[in-house]
Short mmCIF file of C-alpha atoms in Angstrom, two decimals:
data_model
loop_
_atom_site.label_atom_id
_atom_site.label_comp_id
_atom_site.label_asym_id
_atom_site.label_seq_id
_atom_site.Cartn_x
_atom_site.Cartn_y
_atom_site.Cartn_z
CA MET Y 1 -17.47 -5.61 10.29
CA CYS Y 2 -17.23 -2.32 8.16
CA GLY Y 3 -21.66 -2.16 7.45
CA TYR Y 4 -20.52 -2.44 3.55
CA HIS Y 5 -22.84 -2.17 1.52
CA PHE Y 6 -24.06 -1.36 -2.19
CA LEU Y 7 -25.34 1.85 -3.28
CA ASN Y 8 -26.00 0.77 -6.68
CA TYR Y 9 -26.26 -3.23 -9.08
CA LEU Y 10 -25.43 -3.53 -11.90
CA HIS Y 11 -27.15 -6.43 -13.57
CA PRO Y 12 -26.13 -9.81 -12.89
CA GLU Y 13 -24.39 -9.81 -16.18
CA ASP Y 14 -22.42 -6.80 -15.99
CA ALA Y 15 -19.47 -7.52 -18.07
CA LEU Y 16 -21.47 -7.51 -20.59
CA PHE Y 17 -21.92 -3.87 -20.47
CA TYR Y 18 -18.49 -3.52 -20.34
CA GLN Y 19 -17.53 -5.82 -23.93
CA THR Y 20 -20.09 -3.62 -25.92
CA LEU Y 21 -19.00 -0.08 -24.11
CA ASP Y 22 -18.99 3.17 -26.47
CA LEU Y 23 -15.07 3.22 -26.59
CA SER Y 24 -15.49 7.07 -28.46
CA ASP Y 25 -14.90 8.94 -25.50
CA PHE Y 26 -11.69 6.72 -23.85
CA LYS Y 27 -10.01 6.84 -27.75
CA GLU Y 28 -9.99 10.19 -26.82
CA LEU Y 29 -7.76 9.90 -23.23
CA THR Y 30 -4.99 8.16 -25.10
CA GLN Y 31 -2.29 10.72 -25.41
CA GLN Y 32 -3.22 12.03 -21.71
CA ARG Y 33 -3.44 8.52 -20.62
CA ARG Y 34 -0.05 6.93 -22.13
CA ASN Y 35 1.25 10.72 -20.36
CA TYR Y 36 0.00 9.69 -17.02
CA PHE Y 37 1.34 6.41 -16.80
CA THR Y 38 4.58 7.45 -17.45
CA LEU Y 39 3.91 9.73 -14.19
CA VAL Y 40 3.00 6.71 -12.24
CA ARG Y 41 5.99 4.22 -13.09
CA LYS Y 42 7.80 7.22 -11.77
CA SER Y 43 6.81 7.88 -8.91
CA LEU Y 44 6.54 4.35 -8.00
CA GLU Y 45 10.11 4.14 -9.02
CA SER Y 46 11.19 6.81 -6.99
CA ALA Y 47 9.32 4.88 -3.85
CA GLY Y 48 11.65 2.16 -4.49
CA LEU Y 49 9.87 -0.01 -7.08
CA THR Y 50 12.31 -1.79 -9.08
CA LEU Y 51 11.39 -4.49 -11.70
CA GLN Y 52 14.46 -6.93 -13.43
CA PRO Y 53 14.59 -7.19 -17.52
CA LYS Y 54 12.64 -9.19 -18.96
CA LYS Y 55 10.36 -10.44 -16.36
CA HIS Y 56 6.89 -10.91 -17.16
CA ILE Y 57 3.75 -8.10 -15.88
CA LEU Y 58 0.13 -8.54 -16.11
CA ASP Y 59 -2.36 -5.71 -16.01
CA ILE Y 60 -5.43 -6.62 -15.04
CA GLY Y 61 -8.74 -4.29 -17.20
CA CYS Y 62 -6.07 -3.41 -19.31
CA GLY Y 63 -7.80 -1.67 -21.46
CA ASN Y 64 -5.91 -0.08 -24.77
CA GLY Y 65 -2.75 -0.95 -23.10
CA GLU Y 66 -1.20 2.62 -22.20
CA TRP Y 67 0.28 0.71 -18.75
CA LEU Y 68 2.32 -2.25 -20.83
CA GLU Y 69 3.26 -0.13 -23.57
CA THR Y 70 5.59 2.10 -20.53
CA TRP Y 71 6.99 -0.95 -19.96
CA HIS Y 72 7.30 -1.85 -23.17
CA GLY Y 73 11.31 -3.59 -24.08
CA ASP Y 74 12.07 -3.73 -20.48
CA VAL Y 75 9.34 -6.55 -19.82
CA ILE Y 76 7.41 -8.44 -21.10
CA GLY Y 77 3.27 -7.11 -20.52
CA HIS Y 78 0.28 -9.80 -20.49
CA GLY Y 79 -2.86 -7.67 -20.07
CA ILE Y 80 -7.26 -8.77 -19.59
CA GLU Y 81 -9.57 -7.04 -21.15
CA ILE Y 82 -13.09 -7.81 -22.17
CA HIS Y 83 -14.00 -5.67 -24.65
CA PRO Y 84 -13.16 -7.20 -28.18
CA ASP Y 85 -11.86 -4.21 -29.89
CA TYR Y 86 -8.84 -3.50 -27.14
CA ILE Y 87 -7.83 -7.68 -27.39
CA VAL Y 88 -7.72 -7.12 -31.47
CA HIS Y 89 -5.40 -3.57 -30.05
CA LEU Y 90 -3.19 -5.59 -27.26
CA ARG Y 91 -2.60 -8.51 -30.16
CA LYS Y 92 -1.23 -5.90 -32.23
CA LYS Y 93 1.11 -3.86 -30.04
CA GLY Y 94 2.47 -7.35 -29.06
CA PHE Y 95 0.68 -7.74 -25.64
CA ALA Y 96 -0.10 -11.17 -24.99
CA ALA Y 97 -4.58 -10.50 -23.94
CA LEU Y 98 -5.74 -13.53 -22.42
CA SER Y 99 -8.17 -14.38 -19.71
CA LEU Y 100 -7.82 -14.08 -15.84
CA GLU Y 101 -8.54 -18.30 -16.01
CA GLU Y 102 -5.30 -17.94 -18.58
CA ALA Y 103 -3.30 -15.82 -16.38
CA MET Y 104 0.96 -17.97 -15.64
CA PRO Y 105 0.50 -20.10 -12.92
CA GLU Y 106 3.73 -19.78 -11.42
CA GLY Y 107 2.82 -15.85 -11.12
CA TYR Y 108 4.41 -12.52 -12.78
CA ALA Y 109 6.57 -10.05 -10.77
CA MET Y 110 3.74 -6.87 -10.86
CA VAL Y 111 0.39 -7.69 -11.52
CA SER Y 112 -1.19 -4.18 -11.88
CA LEU Y 113 -5.34 -3.03 -11.44
CA PHE Y 114 -5.97 0.56 -12.83
CA ASP Y 115 -9.52 1.77 -12.11
CA VAL Y 116 -10.90 -1.52 -11.61
CA LEU Y 117 -11.73 -2.42 -8.36
CA GLU Y 118 -14.35 0.34 -8.18
CA HIS Y 119 -16.53 -1.70 -11.15
CA VAL Y 120 -16.66 -4.98 -9.50
CA ALA Y 121 -19.42 -6.11 -7.27
CA GLU Y 122 -16.73 -8.46 -4.74
CA PRO Y 123 -13.71 -6.67 -4.80
CA SER Y 124 -12.25 -8.42 -2.15
CA THR Y 125 -12.40 -11.76 -4.13
CA LEU Y 126 -10.48 -10.16 -6.92
CA LEU Y 127 -8.14 -8.15 -4.86
CA GLU Y 128 -7.03 -11.51 -3.68
CA GLN Y 129 -7.12 -12.96 -6.96
CA ALA Y 130 -5.10 -10.76 -8.17
CA ALA Y 131 -2.44 -11.57 -5.26
CA THR Y 132 -2.79 -14.84 -6.02
CA LEU Y 133 -0.69 -13.94 -9.16
CA VAL Y 134 2.13 -12.60 -7.89
CA CYS Y 135 5.33 -13.89 -8.15
CA PRO Y 136 6.88 -14.25 -4.33
CA GLY Y 137 9.35 -10.57 -3.44
CA GLY Y 138 6.92 -9.35 -6.19
CA HIS Y 139 4.42 -6.19 -6.93
CA LEU Y 140 0.44 -5.27 -6.99
CA VAL Y 141 -0.06 -2.45 -7.67
CA LEU Y 142 -3.33 -0.40 -7.11
CA GLY Y 143 -4.95 2.00 -8.96
CA VAL Y 144 -8.60 3.62 -7.56
CA PRO Y 145 -10.83 6.98 -7.62
CA ASP Y 146 -9.56 8.26 -3.87
CA MET Y 147 -12.71 8.97 -2.76
CA GLY Y 148 -11.96 10.79 0.25
CA ARG Y 149 -10.35 14.10 -0.93
CA TRP Y 150 -12.28 17.61 -0.11
CA ILE Y 151 -14.19 18.17 -3.25
CA VAL Y 152 -15.58 14.61 -3.52
CA ARG Y 153 -16.56 16.01 0.14
CA MET Y 154 -17.70 19.36 -1.27
CA LEU Y 155 -20.00 18.35 -4.21
CA ALA Y 156 -20.83 15.13 -2.39
CA GLU Y 157 -23.87 12.92 -5.48
CA ARG Y 158 -22.32 15.64 -8.11
CA TYR Y 159 -18.94 14.76 -8.06
CA TYR Y 160 -18.98 13.28 -11.89
CA LEU Y 161 -17.14 9.91 -9.90
CA TYR Y 162 -20.20 8.60 -8.39
CA CYS Y 163 -21.82 6.72 -11.03
CA PRO Y 164 -23.95 3.68 -11.53
CA ALA Y 165 -21.23 1.84 -12.85
CA HIS Y 166 -19.29 1.96 -9.60
CA TYR Y 167 -20.00 -0.51 -6.83
CA SER Y 168 -16.86 0.56 -4.25
CA TYR Y 169 -16.27 4.39 -3.12
CA PHE Y 170 -12.85 3.86 -1.92
CA THR Y 171 -11.37 6.04 0.89
CA ARG Y 172 -7.91 5.74 2.09
CA SER Y 173 -9.13 4.45 5.48
CA ALA Y 174 -11.30 1.98 3.62
CA LEU Y 175 -8.97 0.98 0.41
CA LEU Y 176 -6.50 -0.08 3.52
CA PHE Y 177 -8.96 -2.05 5.34
CA LEU Y 178 -9.85 -4.23 2.98
CA ILE Y 179 -6.36 -4.95 1.51
CA LYS Y 180 -5.05 -6.11 4.96
CA ASN Y 181 -8.58 -7.97 5.36
CA THR Y 182 -8.07 -9.87 2.52
CA LEU Y 183 -4.29 -10.22 1.69
CA HIS Y 184 -3.60 -12.63 4.61
CA LYS Y 185 -0.12 -12.42 3.40
CA LYS Y 186 3.43 -10.95 4.73
CA ILE Y 187 3.41 -7.38 2.73
CA LYS Y 188 4.26 -3.47 3.10
CA ILE Y 189 2.08 -1.43 1.32
CA ASN Y 190 2.82 2.28 0.32
CA ILE Y 191 0.02 4.66 -0.81
CA PHE Y 192 0.40 7.98 -2.68
CA PRO Y 193 -1.38 10.58 -4.56
CA SER Y 194 -1.54 9.93 -7.88
CA PRO Y 195 -0.18 12.36 -10.76
CA PRO Y 196 -2.20 15.37 -12.13
CA MET Y 197 -3.72 13.70 -15.66
CA GLY Y 198 -4.22 15.60 -17.56
CA THR Y 199 -6.96 17.59 -19.93
CA SER Y 200 -9.39 19.65 -22.29
CA VAL Y 201 -11.79 21.90 -22.13
CA ASN Y 202 -13.76 20.25 -23.16
CA GLY Y 203 -12.57 17.03 -20.24
CA VAL Y 204 -13.39 19.57 -18.00
CA LEU Y 205 -17.05 21.02 -19.42
CA LYS Y 206 -18.17 17.06 -19.84
CA TRP Y 207 -18.51 16.92 -16.24
CA LEU Y 208 -20.00 19.87 -15.81
CA GLY Y 209 -23.30 18.72 -17.55
CA GLY Y 210 -22.34 17.55 -21.00
CA LEU Y 211 -21.06 20.65 -22.23
CA LYS Y 212 -18.64 20.64 -24.92
CA VAL Y 213 -16.77 24.27 -27.15
CA ALA Y 214 -15.47 23.53 -30.85
CA ASP Y 215 -12.68 22.05 -31.36
CA ASN Y 216 -10.08 25.47 -31.98
CA TRP Y 217 -11.38 25.99 -28.74
CA ASN Y 218 -10.37 22.98 -27.14
CA PHE Y 219 -7.27 22.94 -26.43
CA GLN Y 220 -4.62 21.52 -23.63
CA LEU Y 221 -4.99 22.81 -20.19
CA PRO Y 222 -1.67 23.61 -18.15
CA ILE Y 223 -2.13 22.03 -15.31
CA GLY Y 224 -4.17 18.35 -14.39
CA TYR Y 225 -5.65 17.42 -12.22
CA ARG Y 226 -5.38 14.23 -9.40
CA ALA Y 227 -8.24 11.95 -8.72
CA SER Y 228 -6.88 8.67 -7.96
CA MET Y 229 -4.82 7.14 -5.11
CA ILE Y 230 -1.81 4.76 -5.89
CA VAL Y 231 -1.62 1.44 -3.86
CA TRP Y 232 2.27 -0.39 -3.79
CA ILE Y 233 1.66 -3.68 -2.45
CA TYR Y 234 5.50 -5.78 -1.51
CA LEU Y 235 4.29 -8.63 -1.11
CA GLU Y 236 7.08 -9.78 0.66
CA GLU Y 237 8.64 -13.64 -0.08
#
């Protein structure tokens, strides 16, 4: 209907790519991601999202568990991840590390997918699966790169989030189209820009050709960057 097609297509066994991925770059971002997800939670709660204490939540593609850590002690966190190192870390932190098939059939108060939908060949299929895991009156939270921003239009394929690992490039209207044509339920949708993600000098230089400065010059910048949009979907009872 919309002319959706693939610009890049990974190997059919592309899960192997993520199971064997070098995590060294991601480990450097741990504290920045914790700060970022703290701001994401505050933004969602300011918009009206609330969770009852000790409810179960599920984060799909949870990485090292920084989003789950944000809720630690308030709710019970479950994560879906396929990288063996991340699975070990999640369990050490006290989170249940599951596969999609092992998710609780009775559902979760909140299911989240941050930086996941753009990595799968069929985002509508995963979105539909995620929604079935949300309890009536629960929440589905998405975070995806916002490819409708002016900087993206200006840089085009030179923009750092154009990469072979991304199947899909979402604008606000494209994401709304996907949600409304996939989730055939009574829903309320709230989309807003992501909070700023902190970064360092090397974090910026990495996207400008892989340049790097010495550690004593690699300081945190006073302002971050907003690359994503956050979607809060309330599934009515």
